[in-house]
Short mmCIF file of C-alpha atoms and ligand atoms in Angstrom, two decimals:
data_model
loop_
_atom_site.label_atom_id
_atom_site.label_comp_id
_atom_site.label_asym_id
_atom_site.label_seq_id
_atom_site.Cartn_x
_atom_site.Cartn_y
_atom_site.Cartn_z
CA MET A 1 115.26 115.91 182.02
CA SER A 2 114.28 115.77 178.51
CA SER A 3 111.89 119.21 179.00
CA SER A 4 113.44 122.29 177.43
CA SER A 5 111.13 124.79 178.17
CA GLY A 6 111.11 127.74 180.25
CA GLY A 7 109.31 129.03 183.33
CA HIS A 8 106.04 126.60 184.08
CA GLY A 9 105.95 124.97 180.66
CA ILE A 10 104.26 122.06 180.34
CA GLY A 11 107.00 118.79 179.40
CA MET A 12 108.37 119.61 183.12
CA THR A 13 105.40 119.61 185.49
CA SER A 14 104.07 116.38 183.35
CA ALA A 15 101.99 113.42 185.19
CA ARG A 16 105.17 111.56 183.25
CA THR A 17 107.70 113.03 185.32
CA ARG A 18 106.78 112.93 188.80
CA GLU A 19 105.64 109.01 188.29
CA ARG A 20 109.50 108.97 187.42
CA LEU A 21 110.20 110.79 191.04
CA VAL A 22 107.77 108.51 192.94
CA GLN A 23 108.44 105.27 190.91
CA ARG A 24 113.01 106.22 191.98
CA LEU A 25 111.46 107.56 195.40
CA ALA A 26 109.39 103.99 196.09
CA ALA A 27 112.73 102.23 195.01
CA GLY A 28 114.72 104.41 197.33
CA GLY A 29 112.92 102.53 200.50
CA ILE A 30 109.50 104.60 200.92
CA HIS A 31 106.68 102.07 201.21
CA ASN A 32 103.83 104.58 202.41
CA GLU A 33 101.30 105.21 199.86
CA ALA A 34 99.74 107.91 201.57
CA VAL A 35 103.67 109.43 201.38
CA LEU A 36 104.34 108.67 197.72
CA GLU A 37 100.80 109.97 197.13
CA ARG A 38 101.31 113.25 198.04
CA ILE A 39 104.56 113.59 196.40
CA ARG A 40 102.73 112.52 192.98
CA ALA A 41 100.10 115.48 194.30
CA VAL A 42 102.40 118.42 195.37
CA PRO A 43 103.40 120.93 192.32
CA ARG A 44 106.84 120.65 193.70
CA HIS A 45 107.81 123.33 190.49
CA LEU A 46 105.86 126.28 192.44
CA PHE A 47 108.08 125.85 195.31
CA ILE A 48 110.94 127.43 194.00
CA ASP A 49 112.14 130.00 191.01
CA GLU A 50 110.87 129.82 188.09
CA ALA A 51 114.64 130.07 187.02
CA LEU A 52 115.05 125.91 188.51
CA ALA A 53 111.33 124.83 187.49
CA SER A 54 112.68 122.53 185.04
CA ARG A 55 114.54 120.79 188.23
CA ALA A 56 111.73 120.25 190.28
CA TYR A 57 111.07 116.98 190.00
CA GLU A 58 114.86 115.71 189.90
CA ASP A 59 115.22 114.34 193.52
CA SER A 60 117.59 117.41 195.00
CA ALA A 61 117.93 120.16 197.19
CA LEU A 62 118.09 123.71 194.85
CA PRO A 63 118.51 126.85 196.53
CA ILE A 64 115.38 129.12 197.49
CA GLY A 65 117.18 132.24 198.40
CA LEU A 66 118.29 133.90 201.47
CA GLY A 67 120.55 131.01 202.04
CA GLN A 68 117.80 128.68 202.16
CA THR A 69 116.84 125.39 200.48
CA ILE A 70 114.04 123.26 199.90
CA SER A 71 114.68 119.51 200.69
CA GLN A 72 115.37 116.48 198.99
CA PRO A 73 112.11 114.89 197.89
CA TYR A 74 113.61 111.94 199.33
CA ILE A 75 114.39 113.26 202.41
CA VAL A 76 110.96 114.78 202.75
CA ALA A 77 109.60 111.32 202.26
CA LEU A 78 111.85 109.79 204.16
CA MET A 79 111.23 111.86 207.28
CA THR A 80 107.24 112.24 206.74
CA GLN A 81 107.43 108.38 206.68
CA ALA A 82 109.12 107.81 210.28
CA LEU A 83 106.82 110.30 211.14
CA LEU A 84 103.99 108.66 210.47
CA ASP A 85 104.26 104.82 210.44
CA GLY A 86 104.01 102.63 213.81
CA SER A 87 101.18 105.36 214.85
CA GLY A 88 98.99 102.34 213.04
CA ALA A 89 95.25 103.36 212.24
CA ARG A 90 95.87 106.69 214.78
CA ARG A 91 95.65 109.90 212.57
CA LEU A 92 98.53 112.11 214.54
CA GLU A 93 95.78 114.84 215.00
CA LYS A 94 98.73 117.27 216.34
CA VAL A 95 101.65 117.91 214.58
CA LEU A 96 104.55 120.19 214.58
CA GLU A 97 107.24 121.59 211.61
CA VAL A 98 109.65 123.37 212.74
CA GLY A 99 111.38 125.30 209.55
CA THR A 100 108.78 126.21 206.94
CA GLY A 101 111.16 127.80 204.34
CA CYS A 102 109.45 127.52 201.39
CA GLY A 103 106.71 125.18 202.15
CA TYR A 104 106.88 122.10 200.14
CA GLN A 105 107.27 119.72 203.58
CA THR A 106 104.19 121.78 205.12
CA ALA A 107 102.66 120.68 201.50
CA VAL A 108 103.49 117.23 201.66
CA LEU A 109 102.20 116.56 205.54
CA ALA A 110 99.45 118.78 205.82
CA PRO A 111 96.96 116.68 204.73
CA LEU A 112 97.92 113.30 206.03
CA VAL A 113 97.65 114.86 209.43
CA GLY A 114 94.81 116.72 211.29
CA GLN A 115 95.95 120.30 212.18
CA LEU A 116 99.96 121.13 211.45
CA PHE A 117 102.01 124.04 213.03
CA THR A 118 104.78 125.49 211.01
CA ILE A 119 107.65 127.69 212.55
CA GLU A 120 109.82 130.00 210.01
CA ARG A 121 112.29 132.62 211.38
CA LEU A 122 112.22 133.95 208.78
CA ALA A 123 109.82 136.33 208.26
CA GLY A 124 110.07 136.76 203.88
CA LEU A 125 110.13 133.35 203.45
CA GLN A 126 107.11 132.54 206.27
CA ARG A 127 104.87 134.52 204.24
CA ALA A 128 105.75 133.32 201.05
CA ALA A 129 105.10 129.48 201.84
CA ARG A 130 101.45 130.85 203.85
CA GLN A 131 100.69 132.07 200.28
CA ARG A 132 101.59 129.36 198.18
CA LEU A 133 99.51 126.61 201.07
CA ALA A 134 96.42 129.15 200.90
CA GLY A 135 96.64 129.28 197.20
CA LEU A 136 96.75 125.09 197.30
CA GLY A 137 94.17 124.83 199.91
CA LEU A 138 95.78 123.48 203.03
CA GLY A 139 93.63 125.07 205.27
CA ASN A 140 94.76 123.20 208.32
CA VAL A 141 98.32 124.92 208.69
CA ARG A 142 98.83 127.62 211.28
CA PHE A 143 102.71 129.48 210.95
CA ARG A 144 104.32 131.18 213.01
CA HIS A 145 107.24 133.46 213.31
CA GLY A 146 109.32 132.17 215.43
CA ASP A 147 111.91 130.47 216.97
CA GLY A 148 112.15 126.72 216.69
CA PHE A 149 114.28 125.78 219.54
CA GLU A 150 111.04 126.65 221.67
CA GLY A 151 108.72 125.07 220.13
CA TRP A 152 104.67 126.24 220.56
CA PRO A 153 104.32 126.18 223.63
CA GLY A 154 100.69 127.26 223.91
CA GLN A 155 99.71 124.43 220.69
CA ALA A 156 101.67 121.71 222.99
CA PRO A 157 101.82 118.54 223.36
CA PHE A 158 101.90 117.28 219.68
CA ASP A 159 101.83 114.07 218.87
CA GLY A 160 104.59 114.77 216.37
CA ILE A 161 107.53 116.83 216.12
CA LEU A 162 109.97 117.29 212.83
CA VAL A 163 112.09 119.43 211.99
CA THR A 164 113.56 120.50 208.61
CA ALA A 165 116.40 122.34 210.01
CA ALA A 166 119.92 120.95 211.85
CA PRO A 167 120.91 121.72 215.38
CA ALA A 168 124.52 120.61 216.65
CA ASP A 169 121.63 118.64 219.44
CA VAL A 170 118.25 118.06 220.11
CA PRO A 171 116.56 121.31 222.21
CA PRO A 172 115.04 119.97 225.01
CA ALA A 173 111.62 122.24 224.79
CA LEU A 174 110.65 119.98 221.29
CA VAL A 175 111.29 116.69 223.60
CA GLU A 176 109.10 117.99 226.25
CA GLN A 177 106.77 119.11 224.11
CA LEU A 178 105.79 115.94 222.91
CA ALA A 179 102.60 113.88 223.81
CA PRO A 180 103.17 110.38 225.32
CA GLY A 181 104.04 108.16 222.62
CA GLY A 182 104.60 111.13 220.43
CA ARG A 183 107.60 111.40 217.84
CA LEU A 184 110.07 113.85 217.01
CA VAL A 185 111.98 112.99 213.94
CA ILE A 186 115.03 116.00 213.95
CA PRO A 187 118.49 116.10 211.64
CA VAL A 188 121.39 116.35 214.75
CA GLY A 189 124.79 117.54 213.98
CA PRO A 190 127.28 119.68 212.10
CA ALA A 191 127.85 120.29 208.67
CA GLY A 192 129.12 117.06 207.27
CA ASN A 193 128.26 114.90 210.30
CA GLN A 194 124.40 115.37 210.09
CA GLU A 195 122.23 112.48 211.26
CA LEU A 196 118.39 111.82 210.86
CA LEU A 197 116.95 111.01 214.06
CA ARG A 198 113.67 109.73 215.45
CA ILE A 199 112.54 110.16 218.99
CA SER A 200 110.02 108.72 220.50
CA ARG A 201 108.12 109.98 223.93
CA HIS A 202 107.00 106.52 225.88
CA ALA A 203 105.27 106.22 229.66
CA GLY A 204 109.15 104.80 230.31
CA GLY A 205 111.00 107.42 228.78
CA VAL A 206 112.84 108.03 225.35
CA GLU A 207 114.18 106.00 222.76
CA ARG A 208 116.59 107.23 219.86
CA GLU A 209 116.86 105.70 216.44
CA HIS A 210 118.97 106.37 214.19
CA LEU A 211 117.08 107.16 209.98
CA SER A 212 120.13 107.72 208.00
CA TRP A 213 123.10 110.49 206.97
CA VAL A 214 121.49 113.80 205.64
CA SER A 215 122.63 116.96 204.55
CA PHE A 216 120.69 119.98 206.57
CA VAL A 217 121.07 124.16 206.50
CA PRO A 218 121.72 124.80 210.19
CA LEU A 219 119.02 125.15 212.58
CA LEU A 220 119.87 129.11 213.99
CA GLU A 221 118.76 130.49 217.64
CA GLY A 222 116.28 133.64 217.52
CA LYS A 223 114.22 135.30 214.98
CA GLY A 224 115.43 135.99 211.34
N1 LIG B 301 110.80 122.45 205.42
C1 LIG B 301 111.63 123.15 203.58
C2 LIG B 301 112.66 123.09 204.17
C3 LIG B 301 113.12 124.28 204.73
S1 LIG B 301 115.39 124.96 204.67
C4 LIG B 301 111.51 122.27 202.73
O1 LIG B 301 110.24 121.51 202.64
O2 LIG B 301 111.51 122.83 201.45
C5 LIG B 301 114.65 125.46 206.56
C6 LIG B 301 114.03 126.40 206.90
O3 LIG B 301 113.96 126.09 208.36
C7 LIG B 301 114.64 127.43 206.99
O4 LIG B 301 113.88 128.30 206.42
C8 LIG B 301 115.57 128.39 207.72
O5 LIG B 301 114.87 129.58 207.80
C9 LIG B 301 114.43 127.80 209.23
N2 LIG B 301 115.08 126.85 210.33
C10 LIG B 301 116.44 127.59 210.77
N3 LIG B 301 116.37 127.91 212.11
C11 LIG B 301 115.25 127.91 212.43
C12 LIG B 301 114.68 128.17 213.84
N4 LIG B 301 115.45 128.41 215.14
N5 LIG B 301 113.09 128.38 213.99
C13 LIG B 301 112.29 128.41 212.79
N6 LIG B 301 112.85 127.76 211.74
C14 LIG B 301 114.48 128.13 211.08
#
């Protein structure tokens, strides 16, 4: 990173710096153009502490306080692509996200789906994310302070569910809240040994695909 200016200075947020990140993700196998365009468009530096803003367009996870992290851009892109790919020309109308955190994944995904419902267990993080996303003009997002293990029963079924923290096992409520043809993208397993799965619900049952090995904070029971 060549920029040395502090705060939200020009160098670190320049089009060129963002483009370098997009090229890196494309080289790493992100082929969905709509996803790459969102990575290009979303100002990731606004989702993290100013002290870390110079690292916003590096392809790494960063701390956001309260022991939580902003996900690595490659993983955000991979999960978004896994959710969208294979749905053909059909737009995913209702999508649930578990683990809003700072709201970066929410911002990447929201314009690519009809309506995005997002759950966060920590009220402080959720409040900040809500403000940021409103500031970016993303109007199709609904927020809930709650426990993502339970999903969002009042809004189910969902065409897609994306989980950004790792439980030990796939929460049954989330599979139950998938519409027929819907898919769930979720990291599962203990720290140091988590796999990213795509679980698709068909008339005949449930299909489970391995996507990658990953490292997420744990999905914790109950509200914070
Ligand atoms: N999506 C974020 C990363 C979130 S980190 C991004 O784009 O960078 C994971 C988040 O999941 C944390 O904010 C954590 O508080 C939240 N979380 C953990 N367990 C949860 C649960 N049971 N329900 C809802 N949110 C949960």
